[in-house]
PDB file of C-alpha atoms and ligand atoms in Angstrom:
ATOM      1  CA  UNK C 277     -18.520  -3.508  18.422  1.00  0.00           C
ATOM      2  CA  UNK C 278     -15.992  -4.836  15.776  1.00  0.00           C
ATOM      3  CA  UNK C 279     -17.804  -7.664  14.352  1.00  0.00           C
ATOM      4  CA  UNK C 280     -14.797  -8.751  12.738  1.00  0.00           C
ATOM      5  CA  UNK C 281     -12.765  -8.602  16.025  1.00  0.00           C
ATOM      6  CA  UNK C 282     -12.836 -12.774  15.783  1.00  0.00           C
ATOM      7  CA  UNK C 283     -11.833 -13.314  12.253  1.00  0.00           C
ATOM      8  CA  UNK C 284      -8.738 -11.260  13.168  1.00  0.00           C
ATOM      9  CA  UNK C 285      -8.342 -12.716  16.183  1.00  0.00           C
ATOM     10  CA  UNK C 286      -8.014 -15.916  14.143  1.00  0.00           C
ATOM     11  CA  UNK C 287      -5.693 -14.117  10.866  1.00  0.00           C
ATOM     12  CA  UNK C 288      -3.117 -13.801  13.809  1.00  0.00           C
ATOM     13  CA  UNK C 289      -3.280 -17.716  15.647  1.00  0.00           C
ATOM     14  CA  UNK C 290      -3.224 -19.408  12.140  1.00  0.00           C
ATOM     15  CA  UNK C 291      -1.697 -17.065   9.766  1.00  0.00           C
ATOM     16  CA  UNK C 292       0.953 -14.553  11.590  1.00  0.00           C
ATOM     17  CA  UNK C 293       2.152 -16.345  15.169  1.00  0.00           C
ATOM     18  CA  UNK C 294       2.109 -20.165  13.657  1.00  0.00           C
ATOM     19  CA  UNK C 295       4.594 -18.771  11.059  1.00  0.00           C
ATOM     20  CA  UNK C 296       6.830 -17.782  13.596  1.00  0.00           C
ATOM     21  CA  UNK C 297       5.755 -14.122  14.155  1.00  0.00           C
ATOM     22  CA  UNK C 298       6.803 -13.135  18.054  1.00  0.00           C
ATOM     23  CA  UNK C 299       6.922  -9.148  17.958  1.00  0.00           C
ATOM     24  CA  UNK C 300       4.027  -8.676  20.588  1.00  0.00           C
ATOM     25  CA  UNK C 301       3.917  -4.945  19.853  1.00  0.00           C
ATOM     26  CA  UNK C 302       3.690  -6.029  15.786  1.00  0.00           C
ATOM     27  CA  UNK C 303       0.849  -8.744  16.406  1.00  0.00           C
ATOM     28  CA  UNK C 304      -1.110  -6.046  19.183  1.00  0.00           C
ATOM     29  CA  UNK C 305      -0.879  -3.483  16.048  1.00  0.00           C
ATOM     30  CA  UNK C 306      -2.416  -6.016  13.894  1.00  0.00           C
ATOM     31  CA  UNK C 307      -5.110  -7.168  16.549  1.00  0.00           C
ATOM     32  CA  UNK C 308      -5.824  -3.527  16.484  1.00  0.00           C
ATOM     33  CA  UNK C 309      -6.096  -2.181  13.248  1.00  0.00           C
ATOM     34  CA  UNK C 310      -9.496  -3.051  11.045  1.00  0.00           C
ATOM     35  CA  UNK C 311      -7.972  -4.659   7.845  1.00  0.00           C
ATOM     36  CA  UNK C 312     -11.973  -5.339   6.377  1.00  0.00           C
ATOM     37  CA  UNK C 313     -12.135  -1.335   6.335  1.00  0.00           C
ATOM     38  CA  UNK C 314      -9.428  -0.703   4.289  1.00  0.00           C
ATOM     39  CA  UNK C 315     -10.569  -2.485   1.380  1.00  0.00           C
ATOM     40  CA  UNK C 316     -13.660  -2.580  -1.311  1.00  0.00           C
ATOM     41  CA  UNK C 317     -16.969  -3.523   0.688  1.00  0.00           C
ATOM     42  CA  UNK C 318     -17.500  -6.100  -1.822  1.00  0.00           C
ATOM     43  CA  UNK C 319     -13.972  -8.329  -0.363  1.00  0.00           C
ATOM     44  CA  UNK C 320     -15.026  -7.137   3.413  1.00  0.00           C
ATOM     45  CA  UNK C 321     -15.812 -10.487   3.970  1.00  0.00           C
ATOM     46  CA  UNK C 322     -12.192 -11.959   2.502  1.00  0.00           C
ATOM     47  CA  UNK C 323     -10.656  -9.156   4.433  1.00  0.00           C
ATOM     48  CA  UNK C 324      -8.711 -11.561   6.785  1.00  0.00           C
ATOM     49  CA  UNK C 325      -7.990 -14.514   4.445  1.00  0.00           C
ATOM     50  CA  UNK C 326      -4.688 -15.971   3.997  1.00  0.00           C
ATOM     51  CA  UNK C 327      -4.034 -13.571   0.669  1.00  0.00           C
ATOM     52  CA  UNK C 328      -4.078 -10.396  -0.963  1.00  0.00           C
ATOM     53  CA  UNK C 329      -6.939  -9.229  -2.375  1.00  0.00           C
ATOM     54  CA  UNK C 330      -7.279  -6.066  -5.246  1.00  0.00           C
ATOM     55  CA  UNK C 331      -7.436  -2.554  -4.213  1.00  0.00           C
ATOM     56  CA  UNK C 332      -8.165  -1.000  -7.495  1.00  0.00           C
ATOM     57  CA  UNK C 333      -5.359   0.008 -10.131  1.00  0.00           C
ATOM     58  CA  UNK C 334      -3.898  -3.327 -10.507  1.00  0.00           C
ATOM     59  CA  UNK C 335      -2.624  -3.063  -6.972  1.00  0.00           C
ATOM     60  CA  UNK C 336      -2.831  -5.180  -4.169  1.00  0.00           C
ATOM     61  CA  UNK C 337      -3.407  -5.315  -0.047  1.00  0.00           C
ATOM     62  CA  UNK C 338      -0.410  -7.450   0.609  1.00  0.00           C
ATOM     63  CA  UNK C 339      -1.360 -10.892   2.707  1.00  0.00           C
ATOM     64  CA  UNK C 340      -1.402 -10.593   6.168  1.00  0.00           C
ATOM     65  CA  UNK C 341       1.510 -12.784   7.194  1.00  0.00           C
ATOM     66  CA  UNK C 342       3.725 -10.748   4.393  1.00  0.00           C
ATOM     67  CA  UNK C 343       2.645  -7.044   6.316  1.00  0.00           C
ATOM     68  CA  UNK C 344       3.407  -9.363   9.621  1.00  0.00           C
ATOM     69  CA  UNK C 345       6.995 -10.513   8.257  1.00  0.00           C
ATOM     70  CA  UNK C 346       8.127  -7.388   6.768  1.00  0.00           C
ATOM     71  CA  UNK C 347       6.692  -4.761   9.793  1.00  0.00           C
ATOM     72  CA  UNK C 348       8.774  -7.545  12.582  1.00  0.00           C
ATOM     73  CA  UNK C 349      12.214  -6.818  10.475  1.00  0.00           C
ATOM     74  CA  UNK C 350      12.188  -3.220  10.730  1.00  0.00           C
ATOM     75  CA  UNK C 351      12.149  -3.987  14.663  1.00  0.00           C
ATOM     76  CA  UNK C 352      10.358  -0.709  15.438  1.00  0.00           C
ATOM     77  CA  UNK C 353      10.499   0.355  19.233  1.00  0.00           C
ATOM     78  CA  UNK C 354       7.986   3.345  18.865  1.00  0.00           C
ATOM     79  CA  UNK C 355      10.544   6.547  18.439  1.00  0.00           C
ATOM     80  CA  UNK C 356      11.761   6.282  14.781  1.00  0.00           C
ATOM     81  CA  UNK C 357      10.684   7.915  11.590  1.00  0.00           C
ATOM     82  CA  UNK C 358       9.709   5.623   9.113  1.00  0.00           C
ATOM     83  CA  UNK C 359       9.612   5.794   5.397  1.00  0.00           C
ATOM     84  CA  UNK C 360       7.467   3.626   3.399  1.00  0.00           C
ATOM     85  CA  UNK C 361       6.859   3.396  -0.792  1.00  0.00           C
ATOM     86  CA  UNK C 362       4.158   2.360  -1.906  1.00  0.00           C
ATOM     87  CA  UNK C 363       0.713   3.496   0.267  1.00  0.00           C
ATOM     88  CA  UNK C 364      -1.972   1.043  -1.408  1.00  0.00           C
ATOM     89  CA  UNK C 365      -4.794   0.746   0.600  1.00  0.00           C
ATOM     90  CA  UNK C 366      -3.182   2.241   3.288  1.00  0.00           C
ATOM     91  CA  UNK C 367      -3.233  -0.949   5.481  1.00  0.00           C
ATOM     92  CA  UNK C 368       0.252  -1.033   6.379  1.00  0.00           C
ATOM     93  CA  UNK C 369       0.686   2.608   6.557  1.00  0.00           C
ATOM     94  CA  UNK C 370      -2.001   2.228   9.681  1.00  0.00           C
ATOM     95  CA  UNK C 371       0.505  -0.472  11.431  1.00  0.00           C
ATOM     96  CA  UNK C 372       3.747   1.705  10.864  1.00  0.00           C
ATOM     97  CA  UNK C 373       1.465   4.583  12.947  1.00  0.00           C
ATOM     98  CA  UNK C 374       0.101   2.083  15.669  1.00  0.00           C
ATOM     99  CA  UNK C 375       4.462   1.105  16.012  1.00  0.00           C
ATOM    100  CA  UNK C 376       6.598   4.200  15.276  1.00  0.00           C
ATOM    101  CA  UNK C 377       6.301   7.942  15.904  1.00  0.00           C
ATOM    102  CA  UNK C 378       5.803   9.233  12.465  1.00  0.00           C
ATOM    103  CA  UNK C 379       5.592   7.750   9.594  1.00  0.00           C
ATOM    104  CA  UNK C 380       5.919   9.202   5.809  1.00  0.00           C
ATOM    105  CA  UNK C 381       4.150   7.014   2.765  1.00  0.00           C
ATOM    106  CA  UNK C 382       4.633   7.729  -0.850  1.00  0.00           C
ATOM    107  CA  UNK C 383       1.845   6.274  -3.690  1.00  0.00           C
ATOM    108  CA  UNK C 384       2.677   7.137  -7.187  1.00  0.00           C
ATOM    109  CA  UNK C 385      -1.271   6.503  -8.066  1.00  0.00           C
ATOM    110  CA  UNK C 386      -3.029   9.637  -6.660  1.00  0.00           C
ATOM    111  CA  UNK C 387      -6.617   7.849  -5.927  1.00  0.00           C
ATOM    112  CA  UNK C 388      -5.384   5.243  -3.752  1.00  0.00           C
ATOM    113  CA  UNK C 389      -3.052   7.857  -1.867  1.00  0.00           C
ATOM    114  CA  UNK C 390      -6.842  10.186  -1.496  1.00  0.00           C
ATOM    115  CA  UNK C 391      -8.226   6.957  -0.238  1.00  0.00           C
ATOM    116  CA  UNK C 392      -5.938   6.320   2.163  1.00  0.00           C
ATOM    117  CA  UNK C 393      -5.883   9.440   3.497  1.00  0.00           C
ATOM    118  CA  UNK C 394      -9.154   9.475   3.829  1.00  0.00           C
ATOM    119  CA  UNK C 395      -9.420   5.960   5.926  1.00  0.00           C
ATOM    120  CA  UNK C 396      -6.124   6.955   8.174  1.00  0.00           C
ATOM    121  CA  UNK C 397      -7.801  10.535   9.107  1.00  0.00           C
ATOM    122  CA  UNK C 398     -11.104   8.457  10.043  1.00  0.00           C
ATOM    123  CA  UNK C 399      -8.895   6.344  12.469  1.00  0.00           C
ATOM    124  CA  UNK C 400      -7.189   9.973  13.391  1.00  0.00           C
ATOM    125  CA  UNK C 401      -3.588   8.526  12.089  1.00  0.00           C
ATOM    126  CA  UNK C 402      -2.400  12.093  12.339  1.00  0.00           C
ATOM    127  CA  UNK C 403       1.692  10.827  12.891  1.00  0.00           C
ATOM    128  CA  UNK C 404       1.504   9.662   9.070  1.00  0.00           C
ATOM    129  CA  UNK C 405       2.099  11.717   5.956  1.00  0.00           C
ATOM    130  CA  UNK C 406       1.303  10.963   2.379  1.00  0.00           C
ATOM    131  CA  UNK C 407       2.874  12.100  -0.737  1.00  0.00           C
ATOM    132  CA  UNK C 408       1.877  11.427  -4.196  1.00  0.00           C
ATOM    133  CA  UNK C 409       5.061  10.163  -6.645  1.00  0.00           C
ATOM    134  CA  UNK C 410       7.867   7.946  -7.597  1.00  0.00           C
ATOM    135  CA  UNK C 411       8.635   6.377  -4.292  1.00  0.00           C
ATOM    136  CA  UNK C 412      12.109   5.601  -5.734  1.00  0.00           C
ATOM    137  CA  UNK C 413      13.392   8.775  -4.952  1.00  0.00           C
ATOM    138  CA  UNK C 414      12.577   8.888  -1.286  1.00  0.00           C
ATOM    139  CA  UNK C 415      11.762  11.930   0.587  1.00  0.00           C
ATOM    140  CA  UNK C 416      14.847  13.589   0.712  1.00  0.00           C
ATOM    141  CA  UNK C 417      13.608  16.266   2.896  1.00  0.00           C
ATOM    142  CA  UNK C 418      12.070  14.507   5.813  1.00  0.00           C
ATOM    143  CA  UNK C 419      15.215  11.677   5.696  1.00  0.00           C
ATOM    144  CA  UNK C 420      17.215  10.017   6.907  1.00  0.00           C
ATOM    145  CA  UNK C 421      14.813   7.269   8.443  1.00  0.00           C
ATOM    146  CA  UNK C 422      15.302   4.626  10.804  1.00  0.00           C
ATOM    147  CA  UNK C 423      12.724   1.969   8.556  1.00  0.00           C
ATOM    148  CA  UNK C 424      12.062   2.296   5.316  1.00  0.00           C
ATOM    149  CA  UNK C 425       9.756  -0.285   3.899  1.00  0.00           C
ATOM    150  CA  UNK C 426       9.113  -1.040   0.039  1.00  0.00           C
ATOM    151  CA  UNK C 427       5.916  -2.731  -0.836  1.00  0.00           C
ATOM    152  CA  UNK C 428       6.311  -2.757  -4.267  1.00  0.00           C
ATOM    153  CA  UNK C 429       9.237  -5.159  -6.359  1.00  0.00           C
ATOM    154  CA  UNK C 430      12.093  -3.421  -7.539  1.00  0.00           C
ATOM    155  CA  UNK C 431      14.964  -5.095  -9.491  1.00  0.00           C
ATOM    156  CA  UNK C 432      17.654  -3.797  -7.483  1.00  0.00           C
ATOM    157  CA  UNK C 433      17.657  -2.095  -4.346  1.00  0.00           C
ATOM    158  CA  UNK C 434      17.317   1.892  -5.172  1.00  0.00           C
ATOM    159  CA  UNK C 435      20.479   3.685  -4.514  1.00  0.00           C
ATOM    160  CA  UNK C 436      18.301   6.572  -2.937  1.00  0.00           C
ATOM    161  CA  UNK C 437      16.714   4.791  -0.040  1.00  0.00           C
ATOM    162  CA  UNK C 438      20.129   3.308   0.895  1.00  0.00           C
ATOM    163  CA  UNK C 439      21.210   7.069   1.091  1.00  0.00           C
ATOM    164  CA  UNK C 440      18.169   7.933   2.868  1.00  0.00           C
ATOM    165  CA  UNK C 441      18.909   5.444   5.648  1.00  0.00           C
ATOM    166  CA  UNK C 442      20.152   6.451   9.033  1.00  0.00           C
ATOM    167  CA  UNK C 443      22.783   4.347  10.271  1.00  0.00           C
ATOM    168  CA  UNK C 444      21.699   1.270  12.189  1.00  0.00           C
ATOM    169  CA  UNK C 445      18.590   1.668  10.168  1.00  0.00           C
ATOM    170  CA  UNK C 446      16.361  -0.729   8.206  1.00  0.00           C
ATOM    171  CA  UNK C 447      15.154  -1.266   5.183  1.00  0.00           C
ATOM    172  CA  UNK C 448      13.204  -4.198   3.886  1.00  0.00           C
ATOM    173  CA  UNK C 449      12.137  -4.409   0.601  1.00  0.00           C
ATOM    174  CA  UNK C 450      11.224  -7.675  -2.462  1.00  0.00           C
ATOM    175  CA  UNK C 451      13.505  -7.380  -5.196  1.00  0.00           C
ATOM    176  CA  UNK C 452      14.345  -9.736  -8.244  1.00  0.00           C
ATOM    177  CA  UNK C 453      12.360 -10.045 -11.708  1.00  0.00           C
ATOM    178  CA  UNK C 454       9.094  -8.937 -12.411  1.00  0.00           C
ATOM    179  CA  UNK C 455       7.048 -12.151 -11.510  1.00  0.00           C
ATOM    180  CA  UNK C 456       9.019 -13.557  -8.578  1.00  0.00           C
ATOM    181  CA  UNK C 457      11.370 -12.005  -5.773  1.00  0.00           C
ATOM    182  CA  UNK C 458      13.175 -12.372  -3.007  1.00  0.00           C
ATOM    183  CA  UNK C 459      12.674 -10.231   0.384  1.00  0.00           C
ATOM    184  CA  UNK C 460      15.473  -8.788   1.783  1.00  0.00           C
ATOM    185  CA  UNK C 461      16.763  -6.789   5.112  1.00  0.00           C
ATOM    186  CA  UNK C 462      19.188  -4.598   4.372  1.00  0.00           C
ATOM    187  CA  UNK C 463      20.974  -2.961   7.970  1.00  0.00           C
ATOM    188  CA  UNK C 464      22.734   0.420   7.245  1.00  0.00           C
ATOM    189  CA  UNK C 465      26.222  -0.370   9.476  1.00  0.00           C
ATOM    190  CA  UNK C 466      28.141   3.049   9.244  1.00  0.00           C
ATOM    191  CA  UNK C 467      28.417   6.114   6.867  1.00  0.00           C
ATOM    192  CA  UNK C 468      29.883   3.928   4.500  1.00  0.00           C
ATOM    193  CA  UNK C 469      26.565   3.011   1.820  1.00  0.00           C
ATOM    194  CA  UNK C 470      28.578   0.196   0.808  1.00  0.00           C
ATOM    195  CA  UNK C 471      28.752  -1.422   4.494  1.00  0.00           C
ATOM    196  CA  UNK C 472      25.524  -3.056   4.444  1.00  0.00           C
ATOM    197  CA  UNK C 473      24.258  -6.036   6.359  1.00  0.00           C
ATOM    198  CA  UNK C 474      22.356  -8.278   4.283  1.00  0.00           C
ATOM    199  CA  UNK C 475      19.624 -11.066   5.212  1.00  0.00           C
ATOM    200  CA  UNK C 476      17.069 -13.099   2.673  1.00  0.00           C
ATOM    201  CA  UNK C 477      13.824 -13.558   4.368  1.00  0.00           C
ATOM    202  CA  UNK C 478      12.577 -15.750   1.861  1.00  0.00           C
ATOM    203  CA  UNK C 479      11.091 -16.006  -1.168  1.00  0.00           C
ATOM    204  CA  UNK C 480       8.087 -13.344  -2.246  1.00  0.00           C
ATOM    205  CA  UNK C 481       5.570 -12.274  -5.167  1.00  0.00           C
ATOM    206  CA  UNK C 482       4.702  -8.341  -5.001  1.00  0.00           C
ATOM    207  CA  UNK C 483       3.322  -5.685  -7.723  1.00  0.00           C
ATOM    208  CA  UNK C 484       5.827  -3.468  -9.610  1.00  0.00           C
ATOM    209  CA  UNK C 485       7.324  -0.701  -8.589  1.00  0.00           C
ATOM    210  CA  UNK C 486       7.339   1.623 -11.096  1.00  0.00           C
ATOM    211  CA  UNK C 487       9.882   4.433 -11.726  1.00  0.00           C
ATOM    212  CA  UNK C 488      12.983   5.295 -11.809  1.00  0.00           C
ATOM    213  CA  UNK C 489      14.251   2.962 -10.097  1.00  0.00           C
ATOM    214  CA  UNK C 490      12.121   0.164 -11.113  1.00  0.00           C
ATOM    215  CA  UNK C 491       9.981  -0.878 -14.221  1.00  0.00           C
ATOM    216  CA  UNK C 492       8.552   1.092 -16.875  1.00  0.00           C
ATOM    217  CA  UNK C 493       4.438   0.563 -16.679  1.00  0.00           C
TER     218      UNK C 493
HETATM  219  N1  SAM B 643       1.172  -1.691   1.595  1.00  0.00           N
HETATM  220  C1  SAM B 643      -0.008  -1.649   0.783  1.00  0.00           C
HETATM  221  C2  SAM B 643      -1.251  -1.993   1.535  1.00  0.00           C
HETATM  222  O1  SAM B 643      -1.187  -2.304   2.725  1.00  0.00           O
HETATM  223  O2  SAM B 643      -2.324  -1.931   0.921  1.00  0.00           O
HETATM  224  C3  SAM B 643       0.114  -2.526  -0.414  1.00  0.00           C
HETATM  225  C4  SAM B 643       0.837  -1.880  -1.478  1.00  0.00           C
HETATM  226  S1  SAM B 643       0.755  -2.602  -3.062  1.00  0.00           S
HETATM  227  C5  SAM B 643       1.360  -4.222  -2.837  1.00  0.00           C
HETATM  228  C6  SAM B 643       2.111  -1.703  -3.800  1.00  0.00           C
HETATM  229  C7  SAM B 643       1.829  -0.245  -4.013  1.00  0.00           C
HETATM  230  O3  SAM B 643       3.018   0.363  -4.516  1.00  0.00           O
HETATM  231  C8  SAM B 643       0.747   0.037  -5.055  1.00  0.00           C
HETATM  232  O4  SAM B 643      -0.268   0.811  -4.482  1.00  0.00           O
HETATM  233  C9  SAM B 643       1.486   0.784  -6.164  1.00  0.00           C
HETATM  234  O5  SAM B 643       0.710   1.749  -6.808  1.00  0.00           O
HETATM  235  C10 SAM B 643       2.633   1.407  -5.396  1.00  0.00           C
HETATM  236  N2  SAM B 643       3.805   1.771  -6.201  1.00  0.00           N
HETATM  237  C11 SAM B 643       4.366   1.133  -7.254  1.00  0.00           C
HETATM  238  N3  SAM B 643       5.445   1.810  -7.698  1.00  0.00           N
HETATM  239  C12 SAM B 643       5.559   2.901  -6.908  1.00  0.00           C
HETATM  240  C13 SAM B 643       6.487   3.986  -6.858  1.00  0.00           C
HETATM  241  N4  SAM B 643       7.514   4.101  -7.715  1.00  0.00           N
HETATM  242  N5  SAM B 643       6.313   4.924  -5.900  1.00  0.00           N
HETATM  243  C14 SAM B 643       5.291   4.846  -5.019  1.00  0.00           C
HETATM  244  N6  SAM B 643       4.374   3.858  -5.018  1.00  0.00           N
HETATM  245  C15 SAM B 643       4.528   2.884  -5.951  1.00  0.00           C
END
């Protein structure tokens, strides 16, 4: 018995559908997965506020209505490959799996990526992958993917991931300066990388992403 089956219950009323959330497949996938074991024991009990809360490394768990917001745009059916940068705790990583068919991660800091490995095996997440790098590469070799999703601020959108898009794909990712961004969908329309489709979901505060294509540490 999930003890925490309540509080989550509750995340979604207040948190995730009264700010306009409606993907039922999205809020089942977050009614299902146990956010409280994917961080430190010493937050369980914080697990479903409305916030982020540290992971270790400087890094966050993102707040539940952001994971809610961000997994919604990439309007996954259940078929598609998806890419994501930026593993953390491995919290969203477990909703991608609950709402596509495979799903790829990439964590440039190797002891969160072991952890989350760890945590998605226990919950037999077997559909996701995890790779240990700069994230603003992509994977070249498993692309292109119908979602990519960037949890980590960038200050442009990296030229790779467009590339790595399939057309009609997704990709939804914060970008702007280091402090305060903007989230954006970006809608792959043809071959053409130029021949985007473009949509501001609102204003945002995320961790770095560092790399190539985003800050130095
Ligand atoms: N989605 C995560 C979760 O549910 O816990 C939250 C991720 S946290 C907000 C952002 C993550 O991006 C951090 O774990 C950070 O180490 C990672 N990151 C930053 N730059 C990266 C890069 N270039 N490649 C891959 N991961 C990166």
């Amino acid at each position: 018995m999930d003890r925490f089956r309540k509080q989550r219950a509750r995340m979604l009323e207040t948190q995730v559908k009264a700010r306009g959330i409606t993907d039922a497949r999205v809020l089942k996938a977050m009614e299902t997965v146990p956010r409280h074991l994917f961080i430190d024991e010493g937050l369980i009990n914080q697990a479903y506020n409305d916030s982020p809360l540290p992971i270790g490394g400087n890094q966050t768990i993102s707040q539940p209505y952001i994971v809610a917001l961000m997994t919604q745009a990439l309007e996954l059916k259940g078929k598609e490959r998806v890419l994501e940068i930026g593993t953390g705790s491995g919290y969203q990583t477990a909703i991608l799996a609950e709402l596509a068919d495979k799903v790829f991660s990439i964590e440039r800091i190797a002891a969160l990526a072991s952890q989350s490995r760890k945590i998605l095996d226990r919950f037999n997440y077997y559909n996701v992958a995890i790779m240990v790098g700069d994230g603003s590469y992509g994977w070249r070799e498993e692309a292109p993917f119908d979602a990519i999703i960037t949890t980590a601020a960038a200050p442009d959108v990296p030229r790779y991931l467009v590339e790595q898009l399939a057309v009609g794909g997704r990709l939804v990712i914060p970008t702007g300066d280091r402090d305060v961004q903007t989230l954006y969908k970006l809608t792959r329309l043809s071959e053409n990388l130029n021949d985007i489709k473009k949509e501001d979901l609102g204003g945002c505060r995320f961790v770095s992403l560092i790399g190539e294509s985003g800050w130095k540490e």
